[in-house]
Short mmCIF file of C-alpha atoms and ligand atoms in Angstrom, two decimals:
data_model
loop_
_atom_site.label_atom_id
_atom_site.label_comp_id
_atom_site.label_asym_id
_atom_site.label_seq_id
_atom_site.Cartn_x
_atom_site.Cartn_y
_atom_site.Cartn_z
CA MET P 24 29.50 132.61 -26.81
CA LYS P 25 29.22 135.51 -29.21
CA GLN P 26 28.39 136.08 -32.83
CA GLY P 27 31.21 135.03 -35.15
CA ASP P 28 32.70 132.44 -32.78
CA THR P 29 33.88 129.41 -34.72
CA HIS P 30 34.93 125.90 -33.91
CA GLU P 31 36.41 123.21 -36.13
CA LYS P 32 37.55 119.63 -35.62
CA VAL P 33 38.48 116.56 -37.63
CA MET P 34 36.06 114.10 -36.01
CA ILE P 35 37.11 111.07 -38.04
CA GLU P 36 40.41 110.98 -39.93
CA LYS P 37 39.54 108.02 -42.07
CA VAL P 38 36.04 106.63 -42.32
CA ASP P 39 35.94 102.86 -42.61
CA ARG P 40 33.01 100.68 -43.55
CA ALA P 41 33.00 98.93 -40.17
CA MET P 42 31.59 102.24 -38.88
CA PHE P 43 28.56 101.85 -41.17
CA VAL P 44 28.04 98.30 -39.95
CA ARG P 45 28.28 99.38 -36.32
CA TYR P 46 25.88 102.24 -36.90
CA ALA P 47 23.45 99.94 -38.71
CA GLY P 48 23.37 97.67 -35.67
CA ALA P 49 23.13 100.54 -33.21
CA SER P 50 20.53 102.60 -35.08
CA GLY P 51 18.35 99.95 -36.72
CA ASP P 52 19.00 101.39 -40.18
CA PHE P 53 19.85 98.15 -41.98
CA ASN P 54 19.52 99.43 -45.54
CA PRO P 55 22.10 97.22 -47.38
CA ILE P 56 23.18 100.16 -49.53
CA HIS P 57 25.37 101.16 -46.56
CA TRP P 58 27.15 97.83 -46.06
CA SER P 59 26.73 95.53 -49.08
CA GLU P 60 29.18 96.29 -51.87
CA ASP P 61 27.09 94.29 -54.35
CA PHE P 62 23.88 96.05 -53.42
CA ALA P 63 25.46 99.52 -53.56
CA LYS P 64 26.92 98.80 -56.99
CA SER P 65 23.66 97.40 -58.32
CA ALA P 66 22.00 100.66 -57.23
CA GLY P 67 24.52 102.60 -59.32
CA TYR P 68 26.92 103.75 -56.58
CA PRO P 69 30.68 103.10 -56.74
CA THR P 70 30.67 101.52 -53.28
CA VAL P 71 28.90 101.66 -49.91
CA PHE P 72 28.47 105.00 -48.13
CA ALA P 73 27.62 106.28 -44.67
CA GLN P 74 24.07 106.49 -43.38
CA GLY P 75 23.09 110.16 -43.46
CA MET P 76 22.11 109.91 -39.81
CA PHE P 77 25.55 108.49 -38.95
CA THR P 78 27.27 111.59 -40.28
CA ALA P 79 24.58 113.74 -38.69
CA GLY P 80 25.24 111.91 -35.41
CA VAL P 81 28.98 112.62 -35.67
CA LEU P 82 28.13 116.26 -36.31
CA GLY P 83 25.82 116.15 -33.28
CA THR P 84 28.68 114.84 -31.14
CA PHE P 85 30.91 117.65 -32.41
CA LEU P 86 28.24 120.15 -31.44
CA THR P 87 27.50 118.72 -27.99
CA ASP P 88 31.24 118.41 -27.24
CA TRP P 89 31.48 122.13 -27.91
CA VAL P 90 28.33 123.62 -26.37
CA GLY P 91 27.46 120.91 -23.84
CA GLU P 92 24.97 118.16 -24.53
CA GLU P 93 22.40 119.73 -22.21
CA ASN P 94 22.09 122.85 -24.36
CA VAL P 95 21.06 121.67 -27.80
CA ARG P 96 17.37 122.24 -28.56
CA ARG P 97 17.12 121.99 -32.35
CA PHE P 98 19.42 120.34 -34.87
CA ARG P 99 18.87 120.54 -38.63
CA THR P 100 20.90 118.84 -41.33
CA ARG P 101 20.80 118.76 -45.12
CA PHE P 102 22.47 115.79 -46.77
CA VAL P 103 24.46 117.31 -49.60
CA GLY P 104 26.78 114.47 -50.56
CA GLN P 105 27.59 110.92 -49.61
CA VAL P 106 30.41 110.13 -47.20
CA TRP P 107 32.61 107.38 -48.68
CA PRO P 108 35.02 104.95 -47.04
CA ASP P 109 38.54 106.41 -46.50
CA GLU P 110 37.29 110.01 -46.39
CA ALA P 111 37.75 112.28 -43.39
CA ILE P 112 34.83 113.85 -41.52
CA THR P 113 35.63 117.43 -40.59
CA CYS P 114 33.03 119.47 -38.71
CA LYS P 115 32.78 123.25 -38.52
CA ALA P 116 30.50 125.52 -36.54
CA GLU P 117 29.94 129.25 -36.50
CA VAL P 118 27.70 131.27 -34.22
CA THR P 119 25.49 133.33 -36.53
CA SER P 120 23.37 135.14 -33.96
CA VAL P 121 22.93 135.40 -30.24
CA GLY P 122 19.53 136.19 -28.80
CA GLU P 123 17.76 136.14 -25.46
CA GLY P 124 19.20 133.06 -23.76
CA SER P 125 19.90 131.18 -26.98
CA ALA P 126 22.15 131.20 -30.03
CA GLU P 127 21.93 130.06 -33.63
CA VAL P 128 24.84 128.03 -34.93
CA LYS P 129 25.65 127.24 -38.56
CA LEU P 130 27.11 123.79 -39.14
CA LEU P 131 29.13 122.18 -41.90
CA VAL P 132 30.63 118.76 -42.59
CA THR P 133 33.30 118.36 -45.26
CA ASN P 134 35.84 115.75 -46.25
CA GLU P 135 39.62 116.33 -46.29
CA LYS P 136 39.33 118.07 -49.66
CA GLY P 137 36.75 120.53 -48.40
CA GLU P 138 33.91 118.91 -50.33
CA LYS P 139 30.61 119.59 -48.61
CA LYS P 140 28.75 116.60 -47.17
CA ILE P 141 26.23 118.14 -44.78
CA ASP P 142 25.19 121.65 -43.99
CA GLY P 143 22.89 122.52 -41.18
CA ASP P 144 22.15 124.67 -38.19
CA ALA P 145 21.21 124.34 -34.57
CA THR P 146 19.63 126.26 -31.75
CA VAL P 147 21.51 126.10 -28.47
CA ILE P 148 20.63 127.67 -25.16
CA LEU P 149 23.11 129.79 -23.26
CA MET S 21 1.87 113.07 -72.19
CA THR S 22 4.48 112.95 -69.48
CA GLN S 23 3.41 116.39 -68.29
CA THR S 24 -0.22 115.36 -67.94
CA ALA S 25 0.82 112.23 -66.08
CA SER S 26 3.12 114.23 -63.79
CA ARG S 27 0.44 116.81 -63.04
CA THR S 28 -2.01 114.06 -62.23
CA LEU S 29 0.48 112.37 -59.94
CA ALA S 30 1.30 115.70 -58.29
CA GLU S 31 -2.40 116.27 -57.67
CA ARG S 32 -2.92 112.81 -56.31
CA LEU S 33 0.06 113.22 -53.99
CA GLN S 34 -1.41 116.43 -52.53
CA GLU S 35 -4.18 114.31 -51.05
CA PHE S 36 -1.67 112.87 -48.58
CA VAL S 37 -0.60 116.25 -47.23
CA GLY S 38 -1.63 117.02 -43.67
CA LYS S 39 -2.79 113.48 -43.08
CA PRO S 40 -1.38 110.63 -40.99
CA TYR S 41 1.50 108.84 -42.69
CA GLY S 42 2.58 106.18 -40.22
CA GLY S 43 1.99 104.95 -36.72
CA PRO S 44 1.35 105.37 -33.95
CA THR S 45 4.13 102.82 -33.57
CA VAL S 46 5.44 101.85 -30.17
CA ALA S 47 9.19 101.29 -29.89
CA ARG S 48 10.26 97.66 -29.72
CA ASP S 49 12.34 98.38 -26.60
CA PRO S 50 12.50 101.17 -24.05
CA VAL S 51 15.49 103.50 -24.19
CA ASN S 52 18.25 101.40 -22.65
CA GLU S 53 21.89 101.66 -21.64
CA PRO S 54 23.27 98.84 -23.82
CA MET S 55 21.91 100.48 -26.99
CA ILE S 56 23.14 103.88 -25.79
CA ARG S 57 26.64 102.37 -25.46
CA HIS S 58 26.41 100.85 -28.96
CA LEU S 59 25.33 104.20 -30.34
CA THR S 60 28.02 106.25 -28.65
CA ASP S 61 30.61 103.66 -29.74
CA ALA S 62 29.34 103.84 -33.30
CA LEU S 63 29.45 107.63 -33.34
CA GLY S 64 32.73 107.89 -31.42
CA ASP S 65 31.02 110.01 -28.78
CA ARG S 66 33.03 109.85 -25.52
CA ASN S 67 30.80 112.10 -23.40
CA PRO S 68 30.49 110.19 -20.09
CA VAL S 69 27.02 111.60 -19.42
CA TYR S 70 25.71 108.85 -21.74
CA THR S 71 27.58 105.94 -20.20
CA ASP S 72 28.99 106.72 -16.74
CA GLU S 73 26.29 106.58 -14.07
CA SER S 74 28.22 108.42 -11.33
CA PHE S 75 29.34 111.15 -13.71
CA ALA S 76 25.79 111.48 -15.07
CA LYS S 77 24.38 111.75 -11.52
CA ARG S 78 26.50 114.84 -10.91
CA SER S 79 25.50 116.42 -14.25
CA VAL S 80 22.47 118.66 -14.86
CA HIS S 81 20.59 115.55 -16.04
CA GLY S 82 20.96 113.77 -12.68
CA GLY S 83 21.41 110.45 -14.45
CA ILE S 84 22.26 108.78 -17.73
CA VAL S 85 20.60 110.18 -20.86
CA ALA S 86 20.62 109.10 -24.50
CA PRO S 87 22.35 111.28 -27.13
CA ALA S 88 19.82 113.72 -28.57
CA THR S 89 20.48 112.63 -32.15
CA SER S 90 19.33 109.11 -31.27
CA LEU S 91 15.73 110.38 -31.23
CA GLN S 92 14.64 108.40 -34.29
CA VAL S 93 16.63 105.30 -33.44
CA TRP S 94 14.35 103.90 -30.73
CA THR S 95 11.35 103.36 -32.97
CA MET S 96 13.22 101.84 -35.92
CA GLN S 97 11.85 98.52 -37.15
CA GLY S 98 15.08 96.54 -37.07
CA LEU S 99 16.40 94.11 -39.64
CA VAL S 100 13.07 92.51 -40.47
CA PRO S 101 10.50 95.09 -41.57
CA ARG S 102 7.05 94.80 -40.09
CA ARG S 103 4.45 93.39 -42.43
CA SER S 104 2.11 95.79 -44.11
CA ASP S 105 -1.10 95.06 -45.99
CA GLY S 106 -0.06 97.73 -48.51
CA GLU S 107 -3.07 99.85 -47.55
CA ASP S 108 -1.39 102.16 -45.03
CA PRO S 109 -0.67 105.70 -46.26
CA GLN S 110 3.09 105.17 -46.53
CA SER S 111 2.74 102.06 -48.70
CA ARG S 112 0.10 103.71 -50.86
CA LEU S 113 2.13 106.88 -51.37
CA MET S 114 5.30 104.94 -52.17
CA SER S 115 3.63 102.58 -54.63
CA MET S 116 1.96 105.57 -56.30
CA VAL S 117 5.30 107.26 -57.02
CA ASP S 118 7.09 103.97 -57.78
CA ALA S 119 4.42 103.13 -60.36
CA GLU S 120 5.23 106.33 -62.26
CA GLY S 121 8.90 105.38 -62.40
CA TYR S 122 10.14 107.41 -59.41
CA VAL S 123 11.79 104.34 -57.95
CA GLY S 124 14.98 105.94 -56.62
CA VAL S 125 15.04 107.21 -53.04
CA VAL S 126 17.49 109.36 -51.14
CA ALA S 127 17.23 111.19 -47.83
CA THR S 128 17.89 114.91 -48.25
CA ASN S 129 17.08 116.72 -45.01
CA CYS S 130 16.56 116.01 -41.36
CA GLU S 131 15.56 118.44 -38.64
CA GLN S 132 15.16 117.37 -35.05
CA ILE S 133 13.67 119.33 -32.20
CA TYR S 134 14.37 118.16 -28.68
CA HIS S 135 11.91 118.89 -25.89
CA ARG S 136 13.72 116.85 -23.31
CA TYR S 137 16.51 114.31 -23.07
CA LEU S 138 15.58 110.66 -23.20
CA ARG S 139 16.39 108.45 -20.23
CA PRO S 140 16.69 104.70 -19.87
CA GLY S 141 13.18 103.32 -19.40
CA ASP S 142 11.42 105.82 -21.65
CA LEU S 143 9.16 103.97 -24.07
CA LEU S 144 8.60 106.03 -27.18
CA THR S 145 5.70 106.06 -29.58
CA VAL S 146 6.08 107.70 -32.96
CA SER S 147 3.38 108.95 -35.25
CA SER S 148 3.95 110.80 -38.47
CA GLU S 149 2.13 112.89 -40.99
CA VAL S 150 2.93 114.18 -44.44
CA GLU S 151 3.87 117.82 -44.18
CA SER S 152 4.43 118.56 -47.86
CA VAL S 153 4.97 117.01 -51.26
CA THR S 154 6.64 119.12 -53.93
CA GLY S 155 7.43 118.22 -57.49
CA PRO S 156 8.09 117.09 -60.05
CA LYS S 157 11.44 118.87 -59.81
CA THR S 158 14.58 118.48 -61.82
CA THR S 159 17.47 117.38 -59.62
CA GLY S 160 20.99 116.13 -60.15
CA LEU S 161 19.72 112.59 -59.69
CA GLY S 162 16.79 112.90 -62.05
CA GLU S 163 13.25 114.25 -61.97
CA GLY S 164 11.67 113.71 -58.59
CA TYR S 165 9.30 114.55 -55.76
CA PHE S 166 10.37 115.81 -52.34
CA ILE S 167 8.31 114.24 -49.60
CA THR S 168 8.52 115.81 -46.16
CA THR S 169 7.15 114.02 -43.14
CA LEU S 170 6.87 115.21 -39.56
CA GLN S 171 7.45 112.59 -36.88
CA THR S 172 6.23 113.25 -33.36
CA TYR S 173 7.74 111.24 -30.54
CA ARG S 174 5.85 110.78 -27.30
CA ASP S 175 6.89 109.05 -24.11
CA GLN S 176 4.93 106.57 -21.99
CA SER S 177 2.86 109.37 -20.44
CA GLY S 178 1.96 110.91 -23.80
CA GLU S 179 4.29 113.88 -23.42
CA VAL S 180 5.95 115.04 -26.65
CA VAL S 181 9.69 114.56 -26.17
CA GLY S 182 10.91 115.35 -29.67
CA GLU S 183 9.96 116.01 -33.27
CA MET S 184 11.67 115.20 -36.50
CA ARG S 185 11.09 116.63 -39.93
CA PHE S 186 12.49 114.25 -42.54
CA ARG S 187 12.64 114.89 -46.27
CA ILE S 188 13.29 112.34 -48.95
CA LEU S 189 13.60 112.65 -52.71
CA LYS S 190 11.85 109.99 -54.78
CA PHE S 191 13.38 110.24 -58.22
CA LYS S 192 13.32 108.73 -61.68
CA PRO S 193 16.86 107.47 -62.13
CA SER S 194 18.24 109.03 -65.29
CA THR S 195 19.38 106.22 -67.56
CA PRO S 196 23.00 106.55 -68.56
CA LYS S 197 23.73 105.71 -72.17
CA PRO S 198 24.81 102.07 -72.29
CA LYS S 199 28.32 101.20 -73.29
CA LYS S 200 29.21 97.95 -74.98
CA SER S 201 31.50 97.28 -72.01
CA ASP S 202 28.49 97.44 -69.64
CA ILE S 203 27.33 94.09 -71.01
CA PRO S 204 28.85 91.33 -68.90
CA PRO S 205 30.73 88.53 -70.65
CA PRO S 206 28.56 85.40 -70.86
CA PRO S 207 29.17 82.70 -68.29
CA ARG S 208 30.85 79.53 -69.57
CA ASP S 209 27.67 77.46 -69.73
CA SER S 210 25.86 79.92 -71.98
CA ALA S 211 28.75 81.19 -74.14
CA PHE S 212 27.60 79.02 -77.08
CA PHE S 213 24.15 80.66 -76.90
CA TRP S 214 25.53 84.21 -77.11
CA GLU S 215 28.00 83.25 -79.83
CA GLY S 216 24.95 81.93 -81.68
CA VAL S 217 23.13 85.24 -81.21
CA GLU S 218 26.13 87.03 -82.67
CA ALA S 219 26.08 84.62 -85.62
CA GLY S 220 22.33 85.10 -86.07
CA GLU S 221 21.46 81.61 -84.81
CA LEU S 222 19.15 80.54 -82.00
CA ARG S 223 21.15 77.71 -80.44
CA ILE S 224 19.37 75.31 -78.14
CA GLN S 225 21.29 72.95 -75.90
CA ARG S 226 20.79 69.21 -76.52
CA CYS S 227 21.77 66.32 -74.28
CA SER S 228 24.29 64.10 -76.06
CA SER S 229 23.10 61.01 -74.19
CA CYS S 230 19.31 61.15 -74.52
CA GLY S 231 18.73 63.97 -77.00
CA THR S 232 16.53 66.06 -74.68
CA LEU S 233 16.53 69.79 -75.49
CA ARG S 234 16.92 72.29 -72.69
CA HIS S 235 16.84 76.05 -72.33
CA PRO S 236 18.14 78.20 -70.65
CA PRO S 237 21.59 76.59 -70.82
CA ARG S 238 22.77 74.61 -67.83
CA PRO S 239 25.44 71.98 -67.19
CA LEU S 240 23.29 68.94 -66.46
CA CYS S 241 20.50 67.12 -68.33
CA TRP S 242 17.33 67.30 -66.22
CA LYS S 243 16.17 63.96 -67.61
CA CYS S 244 19.20 61.65 -67.56
CA ARG S 245 21.73 63.78 -65.61
CA SER S 246 24.33 63.52 -68.32
CA LYS S 247 26.87 66.33 -68.43
CA GLU S 248 27.55 65.77 -72.14
CA TRP S 249 25.82 68.12 -74.51
CA ASP S 250 25.88 69.79 -77.91
CA PHE S 251 23.34 72.13 -79.50
CA ILE S 252 20.94 72.43 -82.38
CA VAL S 253 20.10 75.55 -84.34
CA ALA S 254 16.40 76.24 -83.97
CA SER S 255 14.32 76.93 -87.06
CA GLY S 256 12.91 80.10 -85.47
CA ARG S 257 9.32 78.93 -85.71
CA GLY S 258 7.22 78.73 -82.60
CA GLU S 259 3.99 79.66 -80.91
CA VAL S 260 3.00 81.64 -77.83
CA TYR S 261 2.62 79.24 -74.93
CA SER S 262 1.85 82.00 -72.43
CA PHE S 263 2.53 85.74 -72.11
CA VAL S 264 2.27 88.86 -69.98
CA VAL S 265 1.69 92.46 -70.99
CA HIS S 266 3.87 94.67 -68.83
CA HIS S 267 2.48 98.12 -67.90
CA ARG S 268 4.04 98.94 -64.54
CA PRO S 269 6.48 99.55 -63.00
CA GLU S 270 8.13 101.39 -65.83
CA VAL S 271 11.35 99.86 -67.08
CA PRO S 272 13.78 102.70 -67.91
CA GLY S 273 14.35 103.05 -71.63
CA ARG S 274 11.37 100.96 -72.74
CA THR S 275 8.09 101.86 -74.38
CA HIS S 276 5.07 100.69 -72.41
CA PRO S 277 3.16 98.48 -72.42
CA PHE S 278 5.17 95.63 -73.92
CA ALA S 279 4.52 91.90 -74.27
CA VAL S 280 6.80 89.15 -73.03
CA ALA S 281 6.00 85.59 -74.09
CA LEU S 282 6.99 82.08 -73.25
CA VAL S 283 7.41 80.66 -76.75
CA SER S 284 7.15 76.93 -77.57
CA LEU S 285 9.73 76.24 -80.24
CA ALA S 286 8.80 73.96 -83.13
CA GLU S 287 11.70 71.78 -81.97
CA GLY S 288 10.10 71.27 -78.61
CA THR S 289 11.42 73.38 -75.74
CA ARG S 290 10.40 76.83 -74.52
CA ILE S 291 12.13 80.19 -74.39
CA VAL S 292 11.19 83.60 -72.95
CA GLY S 293 11.32 86.64 -75.20
CA ASN S 294 9.74 89.95 -76.12
CA VAL S 295 6.98 89.92 -78.71
CA ILE S 296 7.57 92.91 -80.97
CA ASP S 297 6.09 94.41 -84.15
CA VAL S 298 2.60 93.86 -82.72
CA ASP S 299 0.15 95.70 -80.49
CA PRO S 300 0.61 93.96 -77.11
CA SER S 301 -3.18 93.66 -76.77
CA ASP S 302 -3.24 91.52 -79.93
CA VAL S 303 -0.94 88.83 -78.51
CA ARG S 304 -2.79 85.53 -77.97
CA ILE S 305 -1.92 82.11 -76.60
CA GLY S 306 -1.29 79.76 -79.52
CA MET S 307 -0.35 82.60 -81.85
CA GLY S 308 2.33 81.63 -84.39
CA VAL S 309 5.54 83.62 -83.98
CA GLU S 310 8.88 83.80 -85.75
CA LEU S 311 12.35 84.61 -84.54
CA VAL S 312 13.91 88.00 -85.12
CA PHE S 313 17.17 89.29 -83.69
CA ALA S 314 16.68 92.80 -82.32
CA ASP S 315 18.51 95.10 -79.91
CA ASN S 316 16.97 95.78 -76.51
CA GLU S 317 16.93 99.19 -74.79
CA ARG S 318 20.46 98.63 -73.49
CA GLY S 319 21.88 97.95 -76.93
CA ARG S 320 22.12 94.18 -76.49
CA THR S 321 21.04 91.96 -79.37
CA LEU S 322 18.49 89.39 -78.21
CA PRO S 323 16.38 86.72 -79.86
CA GLN S 324 12.87 88.24 -79.95
CA TRP S 325 9.58 87.26 -81.57
CA ARG S 326 7.08 88.72 -84.00
CA PRO S 327 3.84 87.39 -85.47
CA ALA S 328 4.56 84.67 -88.07
CA ARG S 329 4.25 85.98 -91.59
ZN1 ZN H 420 19.84 63.45 -71.19
#
């Protein structure tokens, strides 16, 4: 792994709301804004959207698939935009620096149009 | 005035910084393989080190581990939130910002630090503290405060296994200008009432069989169960049967405080409405009021009440 290395993958081609329901059950985040159309609309959103930690989890899987799950030490995400049903989740990574035994990786999640959903970074050991 | 209030809130919020926010809370269940499978299914993670015992044995972990990003999952409360007496720091902080109108909430950042991988059987305890509160800041969602908390996760032996820094934005939802089309069409049972409002009449439903008045509109007479009804046009005279003066939480678009009364109509039933054109502190039970049609903050004309002239 060296500075400038990149990796990119479409992790989910088409997000569907069943994913939010499954993640709610698996994670304990039962906020109805992620699965109840009525609730989401009453809160001013056009429809339900993914739990931030769901998308972060998909990004985490992308990262561990690439660098090995045993090597991630720090994982930071910033929730920039909601992920809506029928969007794609595309993950990108770029190695920004390599130090003594570890590397810093810049991370990005976008939809199929390139709209930013999450940006973040991680520390991985080498 | 808003600035003074904001500065005061900002100062009060600083008192939470560096202090315990929640916990220590013990996870409801130890880290376990069924939940790990649910999680990896939900995330689409196919790495066998989380689910395949023999594969995991040969890995550097020597056995099944949970995905690192599941750190915060194990101590979640589940579908039914635990009861709180409202006196814990989290409840106090939240009600403090809610009371000033910052009722919206959105997660903005999450940083996790992993000290070791979690294994089935690990029983986590989480405790958190407020790391920082910044604001009020102007954001795309509205004016708000960023609240950053630091969660520390310990295992059954007290060893720190992970940390999570989580930031939320508590914001004052900006009120979009109402459109006429935002007002829903009246349901069938109350259409006559809203047609009356448009015509400048306060129409009160009357049972055709026994003559009993009823409000709000509904299909059945509460006294004789008849479904037949017509309506009368109320004179617009009444008196305050009971009332509240609303200070908090702030209702977007309204001036606070405001008075809402249950008005006894001269004709003999009761109706809820705002009392306007009066200092809310001057509203009294038994006070004579008269009907006035006025628009509310969303541009909808409503029957409202003012002191009788
Ligand atoms: Zn009747």
